[in-house]
Amino acid sequence: MSVNVYIPTPFRHLVGNRTNVHANGGTVRDVLRDLDSQFPGFQAQLVDSSGELARHINIYVNQVEIENLQGETTQLKDGDEVAVIPALAGGAPTVMTPEMVDRYSRHLIMPQVGSAGQRKIIEASVLIIGAGGLGSPVALYLALAGVGKIGIVDFDVVDRSNLQRQILHQTADIGKAKVQSAKETLLAHNPNINVVTHEMPITSDNAFEIISQYDIVVNGADNFATRYLVNDASYLLKKPLVDGSILMFDGQATTYIPGKGCYRCLYPAPPPPGMVPSCAEAGVLGAMCATIGSIQATEVLKLVLEIGEPLVNRLLLYDALSLEYRIVKVRRDPECPLCGDNPTIHELIDYEQFCGSPIGHIG
Amino acid sequence: MAINVRIPQPLRNLTGNQSTVSAGGETLLACIAHLDSSYPGIRERVMDEAGQIRRFVNVYINGDDVRFMDGLATPLKDGDEVSIVPAVAGGA
């Protein structure tokens, strides 16, 4: 088997300063042996005093760390890419414990995720607006995936009428702060993560401070004022915003990347109060939350992993009754007051006044 | 001329709960007028007093937002699909 081996900078002096070299062997161990015969002294750089592969060296086959394959006995085939990566002193690498390797094994086995991708997930920080119908499945799936820092903003307490759809909360949680109930549920599912609770309404006064602590924002708000506020703050801080909304049997989802359109490009102004009912007024099928929330969680993970095509410039429309998904185009509006060619919004405004309705419940 | 019009959940009380209805019209404006004659009340839910599409309602023709075409004057042809999509804020 002839494989291509990527040589990192610290070892290039051993191989004539080349970035890639060819080596032969049926397993990783054979390839390392072949490299040492081609480039004497190579293997000595990789092993510790007992002759085992040193712990600061990771070897990847087609982007999957061999710890997640069969170690040094991992079989190779012609054309495989092998990379030898030492931990560098600048910045501690994320350490995956054996428990984590086991827990995330269904991610690790996929070449699109692998060890490198799972580390990106572990190092990611995501803010979820609202621990309600959408926030529940989003938070749960991101926690299970191992997102290292999950922030949740909500100032509400758990009500019995939430339990028909808000899977973060259970009957015994009635009366408890939603962020607290959410944190307990998420940590019970995955103790490896950090859950940060923001038990307060998100407002023009605190939005920048809260959102700036995270890489990606997920909207699960239940009112227009919060949706415009989160849109504006995320855009002004240049954070991707994964949006979703539900009502009765209909759902919508899209992803806003700063500079490629925003919520104001899609809907320039909110409806007058009372024109479009809320979930509390018109109802929502509980299972709808999982459909749209799962799409939002998937979008977050795609952004973190930098894989696939995000739902950017596209609005997904889901009609549960006819069971149809449709996609319509979302364009950046050159006239948009926030992200257009001549923006007039440079700071957060009074969103309750803009929408003619209070921020109220957010999730 | 047969145009398929997708009706969103909040407007289905006007269409006898139908999610798709058929309408005619050479332009979007004519199509909305035709719809309103069959299902009275639709026009005022989609258009404001000034005769413009409401700013929290989007209308798409075959997936393209009419605000980036000719708005209400956008021409329609047989078999086009018109979707009416209002902003929805629900998340709880």
Short mmCIF file of C-alpha atoms in Angstrom, two decimals:
data_model
loop_
_atom_site.label_atom_id
_atom_site.label_comp_id
_atom_site.label_asym_id
_atom_site.label_seq_id
_atom_site.Cartn_x
_atom_site.Cartn_y
_atom_site.Cartn_z
CA MET A 1 0.00 0.00 0.00
CA SER A 2 1.32 3.42 -0.87
CA VAL A 3 0.00 6.22 1.31
CA ASN A 4 0.55 9.94 1.42
CA VAL A 5 1.94 11.21 4.73
CA TYR A 6 1.57 14.81 5.87
CA ILE A 7 4.61 16.01 7.77
CA PRO A 8 4.13 18.92 10.20
CA THR A 9 6.69 21.70 10.44
CA PRO A 10 8.59 20.39 13.51
CA PHE A 11 9.50 17.15 11.68
CA ARG A 12 10.20 18.49 8.21
CA HIS A 13 13.92 18.82 8.77
CA LEU A 14 13.98 15.00 8.96
CA VAL A 15 12.43 14.56 5.50
CA GLY A 16 14.29 17.15 3.45
CA ASN A 17 11.83 19.93 4.31
CA ARG A 18 8.96 18.33 2.42
CA THR A 19 5.33 18.75 3.47
CA ASN A 20 4.17 15.42 2.06
CA VAL A 21 6.04 12.19 1.56
CA HIS A 22 5.05 8.75 0.30
CA ALA A 23 5.36 5.66 2.45
CA ASN A 24 4.43 2.00 2.15
CA GLY A 25 2.74 -0.35 4.58
CA GLY A 26 -0.43 -2.26 5.30
CA THR A 27 -0.93 -0.70 8.74
CA VAL A 28 -0.01 2.54 10.49
CA ARG A 29 2.79 0.72 12.33
CA ASP A 30 4.24 -0.53 9.01
CA VAL A 31 4.14 2.97 7.57
CA LEU A 32 5.96 4.44 10.58
CA ARG A 33 8.61 1.74 10.20
CA ASP A 34 8.95 2.52 6.47
CA LEU A 35 9.27 6.24 7.22
CA ASP A 36 12.07 5.49 9.66
CA SER A 37 13.95 3.44 7.06
CA GLN A 38 13.53 6.23 4.49
CA PHE A 39 14.33 9.00 6.97
CA PRO A 40 16.50 7.63 9.77
CA GLY A 41 15.61 9.09 13.16
CA PHE A 42 11.97 9.79 12.21
CA GLN A 43 10.43 7.18 14.48
CA ALA A 44 12.56 8.24 17.43
CA GLN A 45 10.70 11.57 17.36
CA LEU A 46 7.37 9.81 17.80
CA VAL A 47 7.97 7.34 20.60
CA ASP A 48 8.53 7.69 24.30
CA SER A 49 11.21 5.93 26.39
CA SER A 50 9.27 2.65 26.36
CA GLY A 51 9.02 2.66 22.57
CA GLU A 52 5.26 3.41 22.57
CA LEU A 53 3.79 6.21 20.49
CA ALA A 54 4.25 9.32 22.65
CA ARG A 55 1.09 10.79 24.13
CA HIS A 56 1.69 14.18 22.58
CA ILE A 57 1.64 12.69 19.07
CA ASN A 58 -1.65 12.09 17.28
CA ILE A 59 -1.84 10.17 14.04
CA TYR A 60 -4.77 10.61 11.72
CA VAL A 61 -5.86 8.41 8.82
CA ASN A 62 -8.11 10.32 6.45
CA GLN A 63 -8.73 12.90 9.22
CA VAL A 64 -9.74 10.30 11.82
CA GLU A 65 -7.45 9.94 14.81
CA ILE A 66 -6.19 6.33 14.99
CA GLU A 67 -7.29 6.07 18.66
CA ASN A 68 -10.79 6.01 17.21
CA LEU A 69 -9.81 3.34 14.68
CA GLN A 70 -7.57 0.40 15.53
CA GLY A 71 -4.57 2.35 16.79
CA GLU A 72 -1.27 1.45 15.17
CA THR A 73 -2.80 -1.68 13.68
CA THR A 74 -5.27 0.41 11.66
CA GLN A 75 -5.36 -1.03 8.13
CA LEU A 76 -4.41 1.24 5.27
CA LYS A 77 -5.31 1.16 1.63
CA ASP A 78 -3.71 2.72 -1.40
CA GLY A 79 -4.04 6.48 -1.49
CA ASP A 80 -4.93 6.94 2.19
CA GLU A 81 -3.84 10.20 3.81
CA VAL A 82 -1.83 9.80 7.01
CA ALA A 83 -0.99 12.83 9.15
CA VAL A 84 1.40 12.91 12.10
CA ILE A 85 0.46 15.78 14.36
CA PRO A 86 2.34 16.68 17.54
CA ALA A 87 0.64 18.78 20.22
CA LEU A 88 2.15 22.22 20.03
CA ALA A 89 2.96 24.24 23.10
CA GLY A 90 0.94 27.24 21.94
CA GLY A 91 -2.55 26.53 23.23
CA ALA A 92 -3.48 23.34 25.01
CA PRO A 93 -5.21 20.86 22.76
CA THR A 94 -8.65 19.69 23.85
CA VAL A 95 -8.17 16.39 25.61
CA MET A 96 -10.73 13.72 24.90
CA THR A 97 -11.02 11.23 27.73
CA PRO A 98 -11.79 7.55 27.01
CA GLU A 99 -15.32 8.26 28.30
CA MET A 100 -15.68 10.99 25.67
CA VAL A 101 -14.24 8.83 22.90
CA ASP A 102 -16.87 6.23 23.79
CA ARG A 103 -19.69 8.76 24.18
CA TYR A 104 -19.01 10.49 20.88
CA SER A 105 -18.05 7.34 18.94
CA ARG A 106 -20.91 7.72 16.42
CA HIS A 107 -19.59 11.16 15.58
CA LEU A 108 -15.92 10.14 15.59
CA ILE A 109 -16.48 7.34 13.12
CA MET A 110 -17.74 9.75 10.45
CA PRO A 111 -14.94 11.25 8.36
CA GLN A 112 -16.86 14.57 8.21
CA VAL A 113 -16.58 14.82 12.01
CA GLY A 114 -13.74 12.65 13.31
CA SER A 115 -11.54 13.68 16.20
CA ALA A 116 -10.78 17.08 14.76
CA GLY A 117 -14.49 17.83 14.27
CA GLN A 118 -15.50 16.55 17.69
CA ARG A 119 -12.86 18.82 19.20
CA LYS A 120 -14.38 21.75 17.34
CA ILE A 121 -17.77 20.82 18.84
CA ILE A 122 -16.25 20.56 22.33
CA GLU A 123 -14.57 23.96 21.90
CA ALA A 124 -17.74 25.63 20.53
CA SER A 125 -19.92 28.02 22.49
CA VAL A 126 -23.57 28.50 21.58
CA LEU A 127 -26.16 30.85 23.06
CA ILE A 128 -29.81 29.74 22.99
CA ILE A 129 -32.48 32.40 23.34
CA GLY A 130 -35.33 30.83 25.30
CA ALA A 131 -35.55 27.50 27.12
CA GLY A 132 -38.97 26.79 25.63
CA GLY A 133 -40.39 24.79 22.75
CA LEU A 134 -37.52 25.34 20.30
CA GLY A 135 -34.80 26.03 22.85
CA SER A 136 -35.44 22.64 24.51
CA PRO A 137 -34.60 20.31 21.61
CA VAL A 138 -31.83 22.62 20.38
CA ALA A 139 -30.14 22.68 23.80
CA LEU A 140 -30.60 18.97 24.34
CA TYR A 141 -29.10 17.91 21.01
CA LEU A 142 -26.22 20.36 21.30
CA ALA A 143 -25.51 19.10 24.83
CA LEU A 144 -25.59 15.49 23.67
CA ALA A 145 -23.25 16.41 20.79
CA GLY A 146 -20.80 17.77 23.33
CA VAL A 147 -20.94 21.51 22.65
CA GLY A 148 -18.60 22.69 25.37
CA LYS A 149 -20.37 25.87 26.43
CA ILE A 150 -24.12 26.29 26.13
CA GLY A 151 -25.66 29.56 27.31
CA ILE A 152 -29.38 29.81 27.93
CA VAL A 153 -31.29 33.06 28.34
CA ASP A 154 -34.75 32.91 29.91
CA PHE A 155 -36.36 34.66 32.84
CA ASP A 156 -39.50 32.54 33.03
CA VAL A 157 -40.44 29.74 35.41
CA VAL A 158 -41.74 26.34 34.34
CA ASP A 159 -45.51 26.24 33.98
CA ARG A 160 -47.66 23.11 33.64
CA SER A 161 -48.76 24.26 30.17
CA ASN A 162 -45.11 24.16 29.01
CA LEU A 163 -44.82 20.42 29.55
CA GLN A 164 -46.77 19.46 26.40
CA ARG A 165 -43.69 20.37 24.32
CA GLN A 166 -40.74 21.77 26.31
CA ILE A 167 -38.66 18.63 26.76
CA LEU A 168 -36.08 20.25 29.04
CA HIS A 169 -38.64 20.45 31.83
CA GLN A 170 -40.60 17.80 33.72
CA THR A 171 -43.59 17.79 36.04
CA ALA A 172 -41.43 18.11 39.17
CA ASP A 173 -39.87 21.28 37.72
CA ILE A 174 -43.11 23.30 37.78
CA GLY A 175 -42.36 26.62 39.46
CA LYS A 176 -38.60 26.29 39.00
CA ALA A 177 -36.63 28.80 36.94
CA LYS A 178 -36.45 27.48 33.38
CA VAL A 179 -32.72 28.10 33.09
CA GLN A 180 -32.13 26.06 36.26
CA SER A 181 -34.34 23.21 35.12
CA ALA A 182 -32.62 23.34 31.72
CA LYS A 183 -29.16 23.20 33.28
CA GLU A 184 -30.05 20.18 35.45
CA THR A 185 -31.50 18.30 32.47
CA LEU A 186 -28.56 19.06 30.18
CA LEU A 187 -25.91 18.10 32.75
CA ALA A 188 -27.78 14.87 33.53
CA HIS A 189 -27.52 14.03 29.83
CA ASN A 190 -23.89 15.09 29.47
CA PRO A 191 -21.78 16.07 32.48
CA ASN A 192 -18.82 17.02 30.23
CA ILE A 193 -20.31 20.34 29.17
CA ASN A 194 -20.57 23.76 30.74
CA VAL A 195 -24.07 25.28 30.94
CA VAL A 196 -24.22 29.01 31.60
CA THR A 197 -27.55 30.38 32.77
CA HIS A 198 -28.69 33.93 32.06
CA GLU A 199 -31.83 34.25 34.18
CA MET A 200 -33.05 37.56 32.81
CA PRO A 201 -34.90 38.94 29.82
CA ILE A 202 -32.57 39.78 26.95
CA THR A 203 -32.80 43.53 26.36
CA SER A 204 -31.06 46.31 24.48
CA ASP A 205 -29.06 46.95 27.68
CA ASN A 206 -27.59 43.46 28.09
CA ALA A 207 -27.75 41.84 24.62
CA PHE A 208 -24.22 42.79 23.55
CA GLU A 209 -22.71 41.67 26.83
CA ILE A 210 -24.47 38.27 26.71
CA ILE A 211 -24.12 37.51 22.98
CA SER A 212 -20.47 38.56 22.78
CA GLN A 213 -19.56 35.59 25.02
CA TYR A 214 -20.60 33.04 22.37
CA ASP A 215 -19.69 31.93 18.81
CA ILE A 216 -23.18 31.22 17.49
CA VAL A 217 -26.69 32.35 18.49
CA VAL A 218 -29.85 30.25 18.22
CA ASN A 219 -33.22 31.97 18.29
CA GLY A 220 -36.08 30.27 20.09
CA ALA A 221 -37.88 33.44 21.14
CA ASP A 222 -41.64 33.71 21.26
CA ASN A 223 -42.18 37.34 20.33
CA PHE A 224 -41.26 39.76 17.58
CA ALA A 225 -39.51 42.31 19.82
CA THR A 226 -36.95 39.73 21.00
CA ARG A 227 -36.51 38.41 17.44
CA TYR A 228 -35.61 41.86 16.06
CA LEU A 229 -33.38 42.57 19.07
CA VAL A 230 -31.46 39.29 18.72
CA ASN A 231 -31.18 39.79 14.95
CA ASP A 232 -29.74 43.27 15.30
CA ALA A 233 -27.36 42.42 18.14
CA SER A 234 -26.08 39.27 16.40
CA TYR A 235 -25.49 41.17 13.17
CA LEU A 236 -23.72 44.06 14.89
CA LEU A 237 -21.47 41.57 16.75
CA LYS A 238 -20.93 39.56 13.50
CA LYS A 239 -22.29 36.35 14.98
CA PRO A 240 -24.14 33.73 12.92
CA LEU A 241 -27.81 33.44 13.95
CA VAL A 242 -29.75 30.22 13.48
CA ASP A 243 -33.41 31.17 13.39
CA GLY A 244 -36.53 29.09 13.82
CA SER A 245 -40.19 29.73 14.53
CA ILE A 246 -43.32 27.67 14.92
CA LEU A 247 -47.06 28.24 15.09
CA MET A 248 -49.86 25.68 15.09
CA PHE A 249 -48.73 23.17 12.42
CA ASP A 250 -46.31 25.44 10.49
CA GLY A 251 -42.63 26.01 11.03
CA GLN A 252 -39.89 28.17 9.51
CA ALA A 253 -36.11 27.96 9.77
CA THR A 254 -33.17 29.80 8.26
CA THR A 255 -29.57 30.74 9.07
CA TYR A 256 -28.27 34.29 8.93
CA ILE A 257 -24.56 34.82 8.32
CA PRO A 258 -23.61 38.50 8.78
CA GLY A 259 -23.40 40.17 5.38
CA LYS A 260 -25.66 37.62 3.68
CA GLY A 261 -29.03 38.94 4.76
CA CYS A 262 -30.82 39.16 8.09
CA TYR A 263 -34.27 38.90 9.67
CA ARG A 264 -34.99 42.48 8.61
CA CYS A 265 -34.23 41.59 4.98
CA LEU A 266 -36.76 38.79 5.24
CA TYR A 267 -39.41 40.66 7.23
CA PRO A 268 -38.74 44.43 7.17
CA ALA A 269 -41.28 45.18 9.90
CA PRO A 270 -43.18 43.26 12.56
CA PRO A 271 -46.93 42.78 12.30
CA PRO A 272 -49.09 45.17 14.30
CA PRO A 273 -49.91 43.63 17.69
CA GLY A 274 -52.64 41.02 17.37
CA MET A 275 -52.27 40.52 13.61
CA VAL A 276 -50.26 37.28 13.85
CA PRO A 277 -51.17 35.16 16.85
CA SER A 278 -48.59 33.71 19.27
CA CYS A 279 -48.36 30.06 20.29
CA ALA A 280 -50.20 30.95 23.51
CA GLU A 281 -53.05 32.42 21.46
CA ALA A 282 -53.24 29.97 18.55
CA GLY A 283 -51.52 26.86 19.89
CA VAL A 284 -48.72 24.68 18.58
CA LEU A 285 -48.38 20.95 18.10
CA GLY A 286 -45.70 19.90 20.59
CA ALA A 287 -43.89 17.57 18.21
CA MET A 288 -43.39 20.49 15.78
CA CYS A 289 -40.79 21.87 18.21
CA ALA A 290 -38.57 18.85 17.64
CA THR A 291 -38.81 19.15 13.86
CA ILE A 292 -37.71 22.76 13.69
CA GLY A 293 -35.45 22.62 16.76
CA SER A 294 -33.60 19.63 15.35
CA ILE A 295 -33.02 21.50 12.10
CA GLN A 296 -31.62 24.42 14.11
CA ALA A 297 -29.31 22.13 16.10
CA THR A 298 -28.13 20.52 12.86
CA GLU A 299 -27.41 23.95 11.40
CA VAL A 300 -25.32 24.88 14.45
CA LEU A 301 -23.27 21.69 14.19
CA LYS A 302 -22.74 22.22 10.45
CA LEU A 303 -21.47 25.74 11.15
CA VAL A 304 -19.15 24.46 13.89
CA LEU A 305 -17.84 21.64 11.71
CA GLU A 306 -17.72 23.82 8.60
CA ILE A 307 -19.40 21.09 6.56
CA GLY A 308 -22.31 20.99 4.11
CA GLU A 309 -24.42 23.88 2.90
CA PRO A 310 -25.91 25.99 5.68
CA LEU A 311 -29.51 27.19 5.36
CA VAL A 312 -28.21 30.60 4.30
CA ASN A 313 -30.22 32.71 1.83
CA ARG A 314 -32.92 30.08 2.07
CA LEU A 315 -36.04 29.94 4.23
CA LEU A 316 -37.28 26.45 4.99
CA LEU A 317 -41.06 26.23 5.31
CA TYR A 318 -42.51 23.17 7.00
CA ASP A 319 -46.19 22.32 6.81
CA ALA A 320 -46.85 19.43 9.17
CA LEU A 321 -50.44 18.84 8.04
CA SER A 322 -49.58 18.25 4.40
CA LEU A 323 -46.10 17.03 5.44
CA GLU A 324 -44.33 19.21 2.96
CA TYR A 325 -41.05 21.02 3.17
CA ARG A 326 -40.47 23.90 0.77
CA ILE A 327 -37.59 26.32 0.41
CA VAL A 328 -37.90 29.94 -0.73
CA LYS A 329 -35.08 32.38 -1.35
CA VAL A 330 -33.88 34.90 1.21
CA ARG A 331 -31.89 37.80 -0.19
CA ARG A 332 -29.83 40.48 1.44
CA ASP A 333 -31.86 43.63 0.86
CA PRO A 334 -29.61 46.53 -0.26
CA GLU A 335 -32.23 48.80 1.38
CA CYS A 336 -32.07 46.96 4.72
CA PRO A 337 -31.63 49.50 7.53
CA LEU A 338 -29.33 47.08 9.39
CA CYS A 339 -27.23 45.19 6.81
CA GLY A 340 -28.01 47.10 3.59
CA ASP A 341 -25.75 49.37 1.59
CA ASN A 342 -26.57 52.47 3.64
CA PRO A 343 -27.45 51.21 7.09
CA THR A 344 -29.20 53.49 9.56
CA ILE A 345 -29.20 51.12 12.53
CA HIS A 346 -25.81 51.15 14.24
CA GLU A 347 -26.89 50.37 17.78
CA LEU A 348 -29.72 48.62 19.55
CA ILE A 349 -33.05 50.43 19.64
CA ASP A 350 -36.23 50.26 21.72
CA TYR A 351 -37.73 47.03 20.37
CA GLU A 352 -40.88 47.14 22.45
CA GLN A 353 -41.67 50.48 20.85
CA PHE A 354 -40.63 49.19 17.39
CA CYS A 355 -42.96 46.21 17.70
CA GLY A 356 -45.66 47.88 19.74
CA SER A 357 -45.56 44.93 22.10
CA PRO A 358 -43.66 43.97 25.23
CA ILE A 359 -40.74 41.56 25.17
CA GLY A 360 -42.77 39.33 27.48
CA HIS A 361 -42.00 35.65 27.59
CA ILE A 362 -39.01 34.72 25.54
CA GLY A 363 -39.09 30.97 25.31
CA MET B 1 -54.65 30.62 -16.29
CA ALA B 2 -54.37 28.45 -13.21
CA ILE B 3 -52.14 29.62 -10.39
CA ASN B 4 -51.59 27.46 -7.31
CA VAL B 5 -51.62 29.55 -4.17
CA ARG B 6 -50.15 28.25 -0.91
CA ILE B 7 -52.14 29.49 2.06
CA PRO B 8 -50.36 29.73 5.44
CA GLN B 9 -51.89 28.32 8.59
CA PRO B 10 -53.16 31.67 9.99
CA LEU B 11 -55.16 32.40 6.81
CA ARG B 12 -56.73 28.99 6.33
CA ASN B 13 -59.83 29.99 8.25
CA LEU B 14 -60.61 32.04 5.12
CA THR B 15 -60.12 29.13 2.68
CA GLY B 16 -62.10 26.44 4.46
CA ASN B 17 -58.83 25.04 5.84
CA GLN B 18 -57.41 24.38 2.39
CA SER B 19 -53.61 24.69 2.27
CA THR B 20 -53.55 25.17 -1.51
CA VAL B 21 -56.17 26.94 -3.61
CA SER B 22 -56.39 27.73 -7.29
CA ALA B 23 -56.68 31.28 -8.63
CA GLY B 24 -56.32 33.24 -11.85
CA GLY B 25 -54.76 36.59 -12.76
CA GLU B 26 -52.18 37.97 -15.19
CA THR B 27 -50.31 39.68 -12.35
CA LEU B 28 -49.92 39.11 -8.63
CA LEU B 29 -52.31 42.00 -7.94
CA ALA B 30 -54.97 40.45 -10.19
CA CYS B 31 -54.37 37.07 -8.57
CA ILE B 32 -54.93 38.50 -5.08
CA ALA B 33 -58.13 40.22 -6.29
CA HIS B 34 -59.30 36.93 -7.77
CA LEU B 35 -58.49 35.12 -4.53
CA ASP B 36 -60.38 37.73 -2.53
CA SER B 37 -63.49 37.23 -4.68
CA SER B 38 -63.41 33.49 -3.90
CA TYR B 39 -62.25 33.82 -0.29
CA PRO B 40 -63.26 37.25 0.98
CA GLY B 41 -60.86 38.78 3.49
CA ILE B 42 -57.59 37.48 2.01
CA ARG B 43 -56.74 40.77 0.34
CA GLU B 44 -56.75 42.77 3.54
CA ARG B 45 -54.66 40.15 5.32
CA VAL B 46 -51.97 40.36 2.62
CA MET B 47 -52.20 44.04 1.63
CA ASP B 48 -52.38 47.21 3.71
CA GLU B 49 -54.66 50.24 3.34
CA ALA B 50 -52.20 51.85 0.92
CA GLY B 51 -52.48 48.88 -1.40
CA GLN B 52 -48.98 47.56 -0.65
CA ILE B 53 -48.01 44.08 0.49
CA ARG B 54 -47.83 44.17 4.27
CA ARG B 55 -44.25 44.38 5.51
CA PHE B 56 -44.52 41.29 7.70
CA VAL B 57 -45.96 39.20 4.87
CA ASN B 58 -43.82 37.81 2.08
CA VAL B 59 -45.20 36.60 -1.23
CA TYR B 60 -43.10 34.24 -3.32
CA ILE B 61 -43.60 33.24 -6.94
CA ASN B 62 -41.94 29.88 -7.55
CA GLY B 63 -39.72 30.47 -4.51
CA ASP B 64 -38.66 34.04 -5.38
CA ASP B 65 -39.64 36.97 -3.15
CA VAL B 66 -41.76 39.41 -5.20
CA ARG B 67 -40.16 42.34 -3.34
CA PHE B 68 -37.08 41.61 -5.42
CA MET B 69 -39.15 41.35 -8.62
CA ASP B 70 -41.95 43.73 -9.60
CA GLY B 71 -43.99 43.40 -6.43
CA LEU B 72 -47.71 43.31 -7.06
CA ALA B 73 -47.12 44.03 -10.77
CA THR B 74 -45.08 40.83 -11.21
CA PRO B 75 -46.61 38.88 -14.11
CA LEU B 76 -47.89 35.35 -13.59
CA LYS B 77 -48.13 32.48 -16.00
CA ASP B 78 -50.06 29.26 -16.06
CA GLY B 79 -48.80 26.78 -13.46
CA ASP B 80 -46.98 29.33 -11.30
CA GLU B 81 -46.93 28.69 -7.57
CA VAL B 82 -47.62 31.64 -5.30
CA SER B 83 -46.77 31.27 -1.60
CA ILE B 84 -48.00 33.65 1.08
CA VAL B 85 -45.67 33.50 4.11
CA PRO B 86 -46.29 35.72 7.15
CA ALA B 87 -43.67 36.28 9.84
CA VAL B 88 -44.18 33.90 12.74
CA ALA B 89 -42.64 34.63 16.13
CA GLY B 90 -43.56 31.49 18.04
CA GLY B 91 -40.76 29.60 19.70
CA ALA B 92 -42.22 28.49 22.97
#
